[in-house]
Amino acid sequence: MSEQNTRSTSPLAREAGHLAGVLCLGIFAFLCVAVATGCASEPDPSASTADPEVRSGEVFATAAGHASGATAADTTWTPPRPRSVHERRDERDRMVGEILDKSPMVTDAAVLRAMTDAPRHVFVHEQTRRLAYDDTPLPIGLGQTISQPYIVAYMTELLELDSDSRVLEIGTGSGYQAAVLAHLTPHVYTMEIIEPLLERARGLLSEEGYDSVRSRHGDGYYGWPEAGPFDAIIVTCAAGHLPPLLWSQLRPGGRIVIPIGEMTGVQRLVVVQKTADGERTSRTVLPVRFVPMTGRVEQ
C-alpha cells in the first residue's frame, strides 16, 4: 500500500465539510472509540464475499440470555474526554488525514473523531512514543504489538457502533483499541490473556479517564458470556477459525470482525454477521497480518 501525501486540511475541517448539510438543519452530534494488535497489507481485489474457512467444522449455539432488538441511540451519553486529549493534537490530525488519504474505506465521521481524540502516544512504550502517530504497528512488549492506526480505524468502522451498542474486544493489548471504542459507546468490554499487558492497559485507561471500559483477564476463546449478548465483537489477534462461543454470544443482527488464517502467514480480515433468524453470512475485506490468538484456540 503506497503512501500518499497528507491532505492540507485537518480531519476536523474535512469532517465539518462532510457534515455541512446536516448542520444546516440544526442537528448536532457528539461524534466520537479503543486497542488492537497486528498490521495490515494491501486490500485483496480477489477477496470472495464468502469465507469457507470461517464456516468449516463449527457448531453454533443460540446465544444464551435474551438478545433484544436494536434500540435508539442513547442521546444522554457524553463521550469521554481523555486527560491527554490536547497533547500532540496536530499529530493526530495529520494521522487521521493520512488515513483518509490512504483509503476511501474509512469514512465514518464518528470513527474519525474518535481517532482524533484518543491519545495513541499514551498507550505505546516510551521508546517508540515519537512514532506514535505514524501509520505503523509498534511493539508493546511480550511479543505483542499495537496495530497501525489505519487498521484500528477500519476495523472500528466495520463494527457499525452507536452509543447503545454493547461491544466485546478480544485482545486488550495496549488498551488503545478499547479507548477508541469508548468514544463511540459506553458499553465496552475487553479481555486479555496476558495478565501484565492487561494490568498496564487498565492503569492507562484509568489515568486517561476511560472509566466506562470493563476489562477481564482470561482466554478470549470463551468470550464473556455473562456480559452478552453483544452487538459487536472485535478480535485483535488471528485465529484459525471463529471460536464457536464468540458466535453464541453475538446477538441476532450483530457482527464479528476477526482475522482468520494461518499464524505464520497473511490472514484474512473477515466480517461475520448473524442474521435476524440466526444464520451466518461472512465476507473477506482485507489481507492482514496479526499476532496469533493463544490459549484454547491452539489446541
XYZ file of C-alpha atoms in Angstrom, residues 2 4 7-8 14-16 37 65 76 89 95 103 124 155 161 175 191 197 204 226 235 243 283 286:
25
model
C 1.764 3.119 -1.186
C 0.069 9.250 -0.282
C -4.048 16.427 2.769
C -3.609 20.079 3.633
C -12.742 17.726 6.485
C -15.366 16.270 8.833
C -17.105 19.640 9.059
C -2.671 -5.813 17.793
C -29.696 -14.986 27.548
C -27.880 11.463 27.009
C -3.268 17.071 18.735
C -2.562 10.852 11.266
C -8.295 4.594 1.684
C 2.780 2.976 23.371
C -11.937 -2.427 11.998
C -21.401 1.011 16.532
C -5.592 -0.575 25.638
C -10.369 -9.299 27.514
C -0.477 -6.407 29.464
C -3.550 3.708 31.348
C -22.423 -13.105 31.423
C -10.884 -9.859 17.713
C -14.432 -19.542 18.138
C -17.160 -11.562 3.765
C -8.556 -7.282 3.569
